[in-house]
Coordinates of C-alpha atoms and ligand atoms in Angstrom, one line a residue:
M29 CA 10.4 -31.7 0.7
A30 CA 8.7 -34.2 -1.6
D31 CA 5.4 -32.4 -1.1
R32 CA 7.1 -29.1 -1.8
N33 CA 8.4 -30.3 -5.1
N34 CA 5.1 -31.9 -5.9
V35 CA 3.3 -28.6 -5.3
I36 CA 5.7 -26.7 -7.5
K37 CA 5.4 -29.4 -10.2
R38 CA 1.6 -29.4 -10.1
I39 CA 1.2 -25.6 -10.0
S40 CA 3.8 -25.0 -12.7
S41 CA 2.0 -27.5 -15.0
L42 CA -1.3 -25.6 -14.8
G43 CA -0.4 -23.5 -17.8
I44 CA -0.6 -20.3 -15.8
K45 CA 2.3 -17.8 -15.7
F46 CA 4.5 -18.3 -12.6
E47 CA 7.9 -17.5 -11.3
F48 CA 10.2 -18.1 -8.3
G49 CA 11.8 -15.4 -6.2
T50 CA 11.4 -13.3 -3.1
R51 CA 10.1 -9.8 -2.6
S52 CA 9.2 -7.5 0.2
D53 CA 6.2 -5.3 0.9
F54 CA 6.3 -1.4 1.1
I55 CA 7.5 -1.5 4.8
G56 CA 10.1 -4.2 4.1
F57 CA 8.4 -7.3 5.5
P58 CA 9.8 -10.3 3.7
V59 CA 7.8 -12.4 1.3
R60 CA 9.5 -15.7 0.6
P61 CA 7.0 -17.8 -1.4
L62 CA 7.4 -21.3 -2.7
I63 CA 6.1 -20.0 -6.0
I64 CA 4.5 -16.9 -7.3
I65 CA 1.6 -17.3 -9.7
Y66 CA -0.3 -14.9 -11.8
P67 CA -3.9 -16.1 -12.4
R68 CA -5.8 -14.8 -15.4
D69 CA -9.3 -15.6 -14.1
E70 CA -11.3 -17.2 -11.4
N71 CA -10.9 -20.7 -12.9
D72 CA -7.1 -20.4 -12.6
I73 CA -7.6 -19.4 -8.9
I74 CA -9.8 -22.4 -8.3
S75 CA -7.2 -24.8 -9.7
I76 CA -4.5 -23.2 -7.6
V77 CA -6.5 -23.4 -4.4
K78 CA -7.5 -27.0 -5.0
I79 CA -3.8 -27.9 -5.2
A80 CA -3.0 -25.9 -2.1
N81 CA -5.8 -27.7 -0.3
E82 CA -4.5 -31.1 -1.3
Y83 CA -1.0 -30.4 0.0
R84 CA -2.0 -28.0 2.8
V85 CA 0.1 -25.2 1.5
P86 CA -0.6 -21.7 2.7
I87 CA -2.0 -19.2 0.2
V88 CA -1.4 -15.4 0.3
P89 CA -3.1 -13.1 -2.2
W90 CA -0.9 -10.1 -3.3
G91 CA -2.4 -6.9 -4.7
A92 CA 0.4 -4.4 -4.9
G93 CA 2.2 -5.1 -1.6
T94 CA 1.5 -1.6 -0.2
S95 CA 0.2 -3.2 3.1
L96 CA 1.5 -1.3 6.1
T97 CA 1.0 -4.2 8.6
G98 CA 3.0 -7.2 7.1
A99 CA -0.2 -8.6 5.8
V100 CA 1.4 -10.2 2.7
S101 CA 4.5 -11.4 4.4
C102 CA 4.9 -15.2 4.1
N103 CA 7.3 -18.2 4.1
D104 CA 6.8 -21.1 1.7
C105 CA 3.4 -19.9 0.6
I106 CA 1.8 -19.9 -2.8
L107 CA 1.8 -16.2 -3.5
I108 CA -1.2 -15.3 -5.8
D109 CA -0.3 -12.1 -7.5
M110 CA -3.5 -10.6 -8.8
R111 CA -2.1 -8.1 -11.2
S112 CA -3.1 -9.9 -14.4
M113 CA -6.8 -9.8 -13.3
N114 CA -7.0 -6.1 -14.1
R115 CA -10.1 -5.6 -16.2
I116 CA -12.9 -3.1 -15.7
L117 CA -15.8 -5.2 -16.8
E118 CA -18.8 -2.9 -16.7
V119 CA -19.5 0.7 -15.8
N120 CA -23.2 1.1 -15.1
T121 CA -24.2 4.8 -15.0
V122 CA -27.9 4.0 -14.3
D123 CA -27.6 1.6 -11.4
W124 CA -24.4 3.4 -10.3
Y125 CA -21.9 0.6 -9.9
V126 CA -18.8 -0.6 -11.6
R127 CA -17.9 -4.3 -11.9
V128 CA -14.2 -4.8 -11.8
Q129 CA -11.5 -7.4 -11.3
P130 CA -9.3 -7.2 -8.2
G131 CA -6.0 -6.4 -9.9
V132 CA -7.1 -3.0 -11.2
I133 CA -5.1 -0.1 -9.8
L134 CA -7.3 2.3 -8.0
D135 CA -6.2 5.4 -10.0
D136 CA -6.9 3.5 -13.3
L137 CA -10.4 2.7 -12.0
N138 CA -11.1 6.4 -11.3
R139 CA -9.5 7.5 -14.6
E140 CA -12.0 5.3 -16.4
L141 CA -14.9 6.3 -14.2
N142 CA -14.1 10.0 -14.7
K143 CA -14.7 9.6 -18.5
Y144 CA -18.3 8.8 -17.6
G145 CA -18.5 11.6 -15.1
F146 CA -18.4 9.2 -12.1
L147 CA -16.1 8.5 -9.2
F148 CA -15.2 5.8 -6.6
P149 CA -14.5 8.1 -3.7
P150 CA -12.4 6.2 -1.2
D151 CA -8.8 7.3 -1.8
P152 CA -6.1 5.7 0.4
A153 CA -3.0 7.8 -0.1
S154 CA -1.5 4.9 -2.0
H155 CA -4.2 5.3 -4.7
Y156 CA -1.6 5.4 -7.4
M157 CA -0.2 2.0 -6.5
C158 CA -2.8 -0.1 -4.6
T159 CA -5.3 -2.5 -6.2
V160 CA -9.1 -2.8 -5.8
G161 CA -8.7 -6.3 -4.3
G162 CA -6.2 -5.0 -1.7
I163 CA -8.3 -2.0 -0.7
I164 CA -11.4 -4.3 -0.2
A165 CA -9.4 -6.9 1.7
T166 CA -8.1 -4.2 4.1
D167 CA -11.2 -2.0 4.0
A168 CA -8.9 0.9 3.3
G169 CA -9.9 4.4 4.2
G170 CA -8.0 7.4 3.0
M171 CA -8.2 11.1 2.6
R172 CA -11.9 11.5 1.6
A173 CA -13.1 9.0 4.3
V174 CA -14.0 12.0 6.5
R175 CA -16.8 12.7 4.0
Y176 CA -17.4 9.4 2.1
G177 CA -16.5 6.7 4.6
T178 CA -14.1 3.8 4.0
V179 CA -14.2 1.1 1.2
K180 CA -16.7 -1.0 3.1
D181 CA -19.3 1.7 2.5
W182 CA -18.9 1.2 -1.3
V183 CA -18.8 -2.5 -1.8
L184 CA -22.0 -4.0 -3.0
A185 CA -21.1 -7.5 -4.0
L186 CA -18.2 -9.8 -4.4
R187 CA -17.1 -13.0 -6.1
I188 CA -14.9 -15.1 -3.9
V189 CA -12.9 -18.3 -4.1
L190 CA -13.2 -19.9 -0.7
P191 CA -10.3 -22.0 0.8
S192 CA -12.2 -25.1 -0.3
G193 CA -11.9 -24.1 -3.9
D194 CA -15.6 -23.3 -4.2
A195 CA -16.5 -20.0 -5.9
I196 CA -19.3 -18.0 -4.4
R197 CA -21.0 -14.7 -4.9
V198 CA -22.1 -12.6 -2.0
G199 CA -24.3 -9.4 -2.1
E200 CA -26.1 -7.8 -5.0
P201 CA -25.2 -4.7 -7.1
L202 CA -28.0 -2.8 -5.4
R203 CA -27.9 0.0 -2.9
K204 CA -30.6 -1.7 -0.9
N205 CA -30.4 -5.4 -0.2
R206 CA -31.6 -7.1 3.0
A207 CA -31.6 -10.7 1.9
G208 CA -29.7 -12.6 4.5
Y209 CA -26.7 -12.1 6.8
D210 CA -24.3 -9.4 5.5
L211 CA -21.6 -11.7 4.2
V212 CA -20.2 -9.0 1.9
H213 CA -18.9 -7.1 5.0
L214 CA -17.5 -10.3 6.5
F215 CA -15.1 -10.6 3.6
V216 CA -14.4 -6.8 3.3
G217 CA -11.5 -6.2 5.7
S218 CA -10.7 -9.9 6.1
E219 CA -7.1 -9.4 4.7
G220 CA -7.0 -12.5 2.6
T221 CA -7.7 -14.8 5.6
L222 CA -11.1 -16.0 4.4
G223 CA -10.9 -16.3 0.6
I224 CA -9.7 -14.7 -2.6
I225 CA -11.7 -11.9 -4.1
T226 CA -12.0 -12.5 -7.9
E227 CA -14.6 -9.9 -8.9
T228 CA -16.4 -7.0 -7.3
W229 CA -19.4 -4.7 -7.8
L230 CA -18.5 -1.3 -6.3
R231 CA -20.9 1.6 -5.8
I232 CA -20.0 4.7 -7.7
M233 CA -21.2 8.3 -7.6
P234 CA -21.4 11.2 -10.1
L235 CA -18.6 13.7 -9.9
S236 CA -19.6 16.6 -7.6
R237 CA -21.1 19.6 -9.4
R238 CA -20.5 21.8 -6.4
H239 CA -17.7 24.3 -6.3
L240 CA -14.9 23.0 -4.1
R241 CA -12.3 25.2 -2.4
V242 CA -8.9 24.2 -1.2
F243 CA -7.0 25.6 1.8
I244 CA -3.8 25.1 3.7
V245 CA -3.8 26.2 7.4
Y246 CA -0.3 26.5 8.9
L247 CA -0.2 26.0 12.6
D248 CA 2.3 27.4 15.1
N249 CA 2.0 24.5 17.4
M250 CA 0.3 21.1 17.4
D251 CA -2.0 22.0 20.3
M252 CA -4.0 24.2 17.8
L253 CA -4.7 21.2 15.7
A254 CA -7.1 19.5 18.1
R255 CA -8.8 22.9 18.8
F256 CA -9.3 23.4 15.1
V257 CA -10.7 20.0 14.3
Y258 CA -12.9 20.1 17.3
E259 CA -14.4 23.5 16.3
V260 CA -15.0 22.5 12.7
R261 CA -16.8 19.3 13.8
S262 CA -18.9 20.9 16.5
R263 CA -20.1 23.6 14.1
G264 CA -21.3 20.9 11.7
I265 CA -18.9 21.7 8.9
I266 CA -18.4 18.7 6.6
P267 CA -15.0 18.8 4.7
E268 CA -14.4 16.7 1.6
L269 CA -11.0 16.1 3.0
M270 CA -9.1 17.3 6.1
E271 CA -5.5 16.1 6.3
Y272 CA -2.7 16.9 8.7
M273 CA 1.1 16.8 8.1
D274 CA 3.4 17.6 10.9
Y275 CA 6.7 19.5 10.7
Y276 CA 8.8 16.4 10.0
S277 CA 6.5 15.2 7.2
I278 CA 6.5 18.7 5.6
R279 CA 10.3 18.6 5.7
A280 CA 10.3 15.2 4.0
V281 CA 7.9 16.4 1.3
N282 CA 10.0 19.6 0.7
E283 CA 13.2 17.6 0.6
V284 CA 12.0 14.8 -1.7
F285 CA 9.5 16.6 -3.9
N286 CA 10.7 20.2 -3.6
A287 CA 7.2 21.1 -2.5
G288 CA 8.0 24.5 -1.1
L289 CA 5.6 24.2 1.9
K290 CA 6.2 26.3 5.0
E291 CA 8.0 24.3 7.7
T292 CA 5.9 25.5 10.7
N293 CA 6.4 23.9 14.1
G294 CA 2.7 22.9 14.3
G295 CA 2.5 21.5 10.8
L296 CA -0.3 22.1 8.4
V297 CA -3.9 21.2 7.8
F298 CA -4.9 20.6 4.2
I299 CA -8.6 21.0 3.6
I300 CA -11.0 20.6 0.6
I301 CA -14.4 21.9 1.3
E302 CA -17.6 22.9 -0.5
D303 CA -18.0 26.6 -1.2
D304 CA -21.0 26.8 1.1
Y305 CA -18.8 26.1 4.1
A306 CA -15.8 28.1 3.1
L307 CA -16.5 31.4 4.9
E308 CA -17.2 29.7 8.2
L309 CA -14.2 27.5 7.9
M310 CA -11.9 30.5 7.1
D311 CA -13.4 32.3 10.1
I312 CA -12.2 29.4 12.4
A313 CA -9.0 28.8 10.6
S314 CA -7.8 32.4 10.6
R315 CA -8.1 32.6 14.4
I316 CA -6.0 29.4 14.7
G317 CA -3.3 29.6 12.0
E318 CA -2.2 31.2 8.8
V319 CA -4.6 30.4 6.0
H320 CA -3.7 30.1 2.3
E321 CA -6.2 29.3 -0.4
L322 CA -4.9 27.2 -3.3
M323 CA -6.1 27.4 -6.9
D324 CA -6.4 24.6 -9.4
K325 CA -2.9 23.5 -10.2
D326 CA -1.5 24.2 -6.7
A327 CA -4.5 22.3 -5.2
N328 CA -3.8 19.3 -7.3
K329 CA -0.1 19.4 -6.4
M330 CA -0.9 19.6 -2.7
Y331 CA -3.2 16.5 -3.1
D332 CA -0.2 14.8 -4.7
Y333 CA 2.2 15.9 -2.0
R334 CA 0.0 14.6 0.7
S335 CA -0.6 11.3 -1.2
R336 CA 3.1 10.8 -1.6
A337 CA 4.1 12.0 1.9
G338 CA 4.6 8.3 3.1
E339 CA 7.0 7.8 0.2
A340 CA 8.8 11.0 1.1
I341 CA 9.2 9.9 4.7
K342 CA 10.6 6.6 3.6
T343 CA 13.1 8.3 1.3
M344 CA 14.2 10.9 3.8
Y345 CA 14.2 9.0 7.1
G346 CA 14.5 5.3 6.1
N347 CA 12.7 2.4 7.8
F348 CA 9.5 3.0 9.5
Y349 CA 6.4 1.4 10.9
S350 CA 3.2 3.3 10.2
E351 CA 0.8 3.5 13.1
D352 CA -2.9 3.8 12.4
I353 CA -4.7 4.7 15.6
T354 CA -8.1 6.3 15.5
V355 CA -9.4 8.2 18.5
P356 CA -12.7 10.0 19.0
V357 CA -12.1 13.6 17.8
S358 CA -13.1 14.8 21.3
K359 CA -10.0 12.9 22.6
L360 CA -7.4 14.4 20.1
V361 CA -5.9 16.7 22.7
E362 CA -5.0 13.8 25.0
A363 CA -3.9 11.6 22.1
I364 CA -1.5 14.3 20.8
G365 CA -0.1 14.8 24.3
K366 CA 0.5 11.1 24.8
L367 CA 2.2 10.8 21.3
R368 CA 4.5 13.7 22.3
S369 CA 5.4 11.9 25.5
I370 CA 6.3 8.7 23.7
S371 CA 8.4 10.6 21.2
M372 CA 10.3 12.3 23.9
K373 CA 10.7 9.2 26.0
Y374 CA 12.4 7.4 23.1
G375 CA 14.2 10.5 22.0
R376 CA 13.2 10.2 18.3
P377 CA 11.0 12.2 16.0
M378 CA 7.8 10.6 14.9
P379 CA 6.6 12.1 11.7
I380 CA 2.8 12.3 11.8
L381 CA 0.4 12.2 8.9
A382 CA -3.2 12.1 9.8
H383 CA -6.7 11.9 8.4
I384 CA -7.3 14.3 11.2
G385 CA -11.0 15.0 10.3
D386 CA -11.9 11.6 11.6
G387 CA -9.3 11.2 14.3
N388 CA -7.2 8.7 12.4
M389 CA -3.4 9.3 12.9
H390 CA -0.3 7.8 11.4
P391 CA 2.7 8.4 13.6
H392 CA 5.7 6.9 11.8
I393 CA 8.0 5.0 14.1
L394 CA 11.5 5.5 12.6
F395 CA 14.1 2.9 13.1
K396 CA 17.5 1.7 11.8
S397 CA 18.2 -1.8 10.6
G398 CA 18.5 -4.1 13.7
E399 CA 16.1 -1.9 15.8
E400 CA 12.9 -3.7 14.6
N401 CA 12.1 -5.0 18.1
M402 CA 12.4 -1.6 19.7
A403 CA 10.3 -0.1 16.9
Q404 CA 7.6 -2.7 17.4
K405 CA 7.6 -1.9 21.1
I406 CA 7.0 1.8 20.4
Y407 CA 4.4 0.9 17.8
E408 CA 2.5 -1.1 20.4
E409 CA 2.8 1.6 23.0
V410 CA 1.3 4.1 20.5
A411 CA -1.5 1.7 19.7
R412 CA -2.4 1.4 23.4
I413 CA -3.1 5.2 23.4
A414 CA -6.1 4.3 21.2
I415 CA -7.2 1.5 23.4
E416 CA -7.0 3.7 26.5
L417 CA -8.9 6.6 24.9
G418 CA -11.8 4.6 23.6
G419 CA -10.4 4.5 20.0
T420 CA -9.2 1.7 17.9
I421 CA -5.7 0.2 17.1
S422 CA -6.5 0.4 13.4
G423 CA -8.7 2.9 11.5
E424 CA -7.8 1.6 8.0
H425 CA -4.5 -0.3 7.6
G426 CA -5.8 -3.4 9.3
I427 CA -4.2 -6.0 11.5
G428 CA -1.8 -8.1 9.4
L429 CA 1.1 -9.5 11.4
Q430 CA 1.9 -6.5 13.4
K431 CA -1.3 -5.9 15.2
K432 CA -2.5 -9.4 16.0
S433 CA -1.7 -9.3 19.7
L434 CA -3.0 -5.7 19.9
L435 CA -6.3 -6.9 18.4
H436 CA -6.5 -9.4 21.2
E437 CA -5.8 -6.6 23.7
Q438 CA -8.4 -4.3 22.3
Y439 CA -11.1 -7.0 22.3
I440 CA -10.3 -8.2 25.8
E441 CA -10.3 -4.6 27.1
R442 CA -13.4 -3.4 25.3
N443 CA -15.5 -6.5 24.4
N444 CA -14.7 -9.9 25.8
V445 CA -13.2 -13.2 24.9
I446 CA -16.5 -14.4 23.5
T447 CA -16.3 -11.9 20.7
L448 CA -12.8 -12.9 19.9
N449 CA -13.8 -16.5 19.9
L450 CA -16.6 -15.7 17.5
M451 CA -14.0 -14.3 15.1
R452 CA -11.8 -17.3 15.5
N453 CA -14.8 -19.6 14.9
I454 CA -15.7 -17.8 11.7
K455 CA -12.1 -18.3 10.5
R456 CA -12.2 -22.0 11.4
L457 CA -15.6 -22.5 9.7
I458 CA -14.6 -20.9 6.4
D459 CA -10.9 -22.1 6.5
P460 CA -10.8 -25.3 8.5
S461 CA -7.2 -26.1 7.3
N462 CA -5.9 -22.6 8.0
L463 CA -4.7 -22.2 4.5
M464 CA -5.6 -18.5 3.8
N465 CA -2.9 -16.1 4.9
P466 CA -2.2 -18.0 8.1
G467 CA -0.6 -16.5 11.2
K468 CA -2.2 -13.1 10.6
Y469 CA -5.2 -11.3 12.0
V470 CA -6.7 -13.7 14.7
D471 CA -5.2 -16.6 16.4
Y472 CA -6.3 -19.8 14.8
Ligands
LIG1 C1 2.3 5.3 0.7 C2 1.2 4.6 1.3 C3 0.1 5.3 1.7 C4 -1.1 4.6 2.2 N1 -2.1 5.3 2.6 C5 -3.2 4.7 3.1 C6 -4.4 5.4 3.4 O1 -4.4 6.6 3.3 N2 -5.5 4.7 3.8 C7 -5.5 3.4 3.9 O2 -6.5 2.8 4.3 N3 -4.4 2.7 3.6 C8 -3.3 3.3 3.2 N4 -2.2 2.5 2.9 C9 -2.1 1.1 3.1 C10 -3.2 0.2 2.4 O3 -3.5 -0.9 3.2 C11 -2.9 -0.3 1.1 O4 -2.5 0.8 0.3 C12 -4.0 -1.0 0.3 O5 -5.3 -1.0 1.0 C13 -3.6 -2.4 0.0 O6 -3.6 -2.5 -1.3 P1 -2.6 -3.5 -2.1 O7 -3.3 -3.7 -3.5 O8 -1.3 -3.0 -2.1 O9 -2.8 -4.8 -1.3 P2 -1.6 -5.7 -0.6 O10 -0.8 -4.9 0.2 O11 -1.0 -6.5 -1.7 O12 -2.5 -6.7 0.3 C14 -3.2 -6.2 1.4 C15 -4.0 -7.3 2.0 O13 -5.1 -7.6 1.1 C16 -5.0 -9.0 0.8 N5 -5.5 -9.1 -0.6 C17 -5.0 -8.4 -1.7 N6 -5.7 -8.8 -2.8 C18 -6.6 -9.6 -2.4 C19 -7.7 -10.3 -3.1 N7 -7.9 -10.2 -4.4 N8 -8.5 -11.2 -2.4 C20 -8.3 -11.3 -1.0 N9 -7.3 -10.7 -0.4 C21 -6.5 -9.9 -1.0 C22 -3.6 -9.4 1.0 O14 -3.4 -10.8 1.2 C23 -3.3 -8.6 2.2 O15 -3.8 -9.3 3.4 C24 -1.0 3.2 2.4 C25 0.1 2.5 1.9 C26 1.2 3.2 1.4 C27 2.4 2.4 1.0

């Protein structure tokens, strides 16, 4: 208790904005910190971490709390809310990078880059809420990942405050850099368990000059979905975006945003594609479903509906856990069959959103208050589909609290305990007092 009071006293006397209170993340996982603090720069973070170290108090970085795995949930932690570190420091249109602080909202970053004719392509559907630090820490994917990969493919360098309070820089703002072990990608996707990102150099690209076309393909049944994706992939067609919304997600978007989409049993596939591929795509699509081409305004609206579909599901159906399994596209038929069986077994709908072009599916496990354990059980059952089919328990949302034991299962099944221990040892080496976001990711 004395320590607790001392920590609060020391932190609150740093001259950095702070507050007391509780919050929850997007899913509803509780965040009950000792104190919430809003650093302005890296030096503020160093001071906070040094105090945390002295008193052995856990630290949890908070971006925007859109985590879908309980990754920011904590008790009696120092919650470092990054939102005040939200400056875009440099846009370099010759070396093609942007240097940015972690609290910048992703959409704000792209609005700025667009002024220069540039883009940072990864676009998790939460792009209008999530922060640059959060997407790096989770290695977020998103809708354009099918074409441009996930965030890790776009991070060149990072500044990080380690749990010791030392600040380091890893990587270089260069497309090619082979100097040493790849520490950048050790920190990308580490979910705040290894250090706090205070600055980053992200690769950017010029906005495409090619003509893009936008289609919706309505399907009569979900079995057509796997066939469609399989054929698109095997013909070598590269979409910019290939998203799936099932019947229940479409209903939610219609109900909440008045989207006016057709509520077909098999759902819809939303595709953006370069003009060169459009004829071939339409040829496949028209044999499989009902094809509609969307023009400018409607295309933008559709992108918005898909982005906000998670919100719509929450508004219409209430609590959910969002699964994030990824299976090889060649295994989509089996995966869809198994998902259907689980949904029938538990007698509840499971609205599915999917970055279907890369086999990444988000079945939403719906539950009422008090049914958390049951929902977690279903969530884990769904994750095991991926392990069974040679996929992964997380394509992009990460591990957080919810998938810690599943990570263990996947590694034991596919790799071995030595690989898991290697991960644990990395954590122990960098964070010997287990201060950074403890209790998540890997066992300490
Ligand atoms: C509606 C909705 C749609 C989504 N769609 C997608 C999607 O399409 N693709 C996808 O990949 N994800 C998606 N997500 C989840 C995704 O993980 C988050 O949107 C995002 O990556 C996290 O950003 P955030 O700023 O909210 O971070 P938070 O949720 O606040 O934090 C996430 C993790 O990052 C850590 N962290 C945050 N900032 C830092 C920092 N500066 N240094 C070190 N660690 C830090 C936190 O401690 C935590 O472990 C979606 C979420 C929602 C709510």
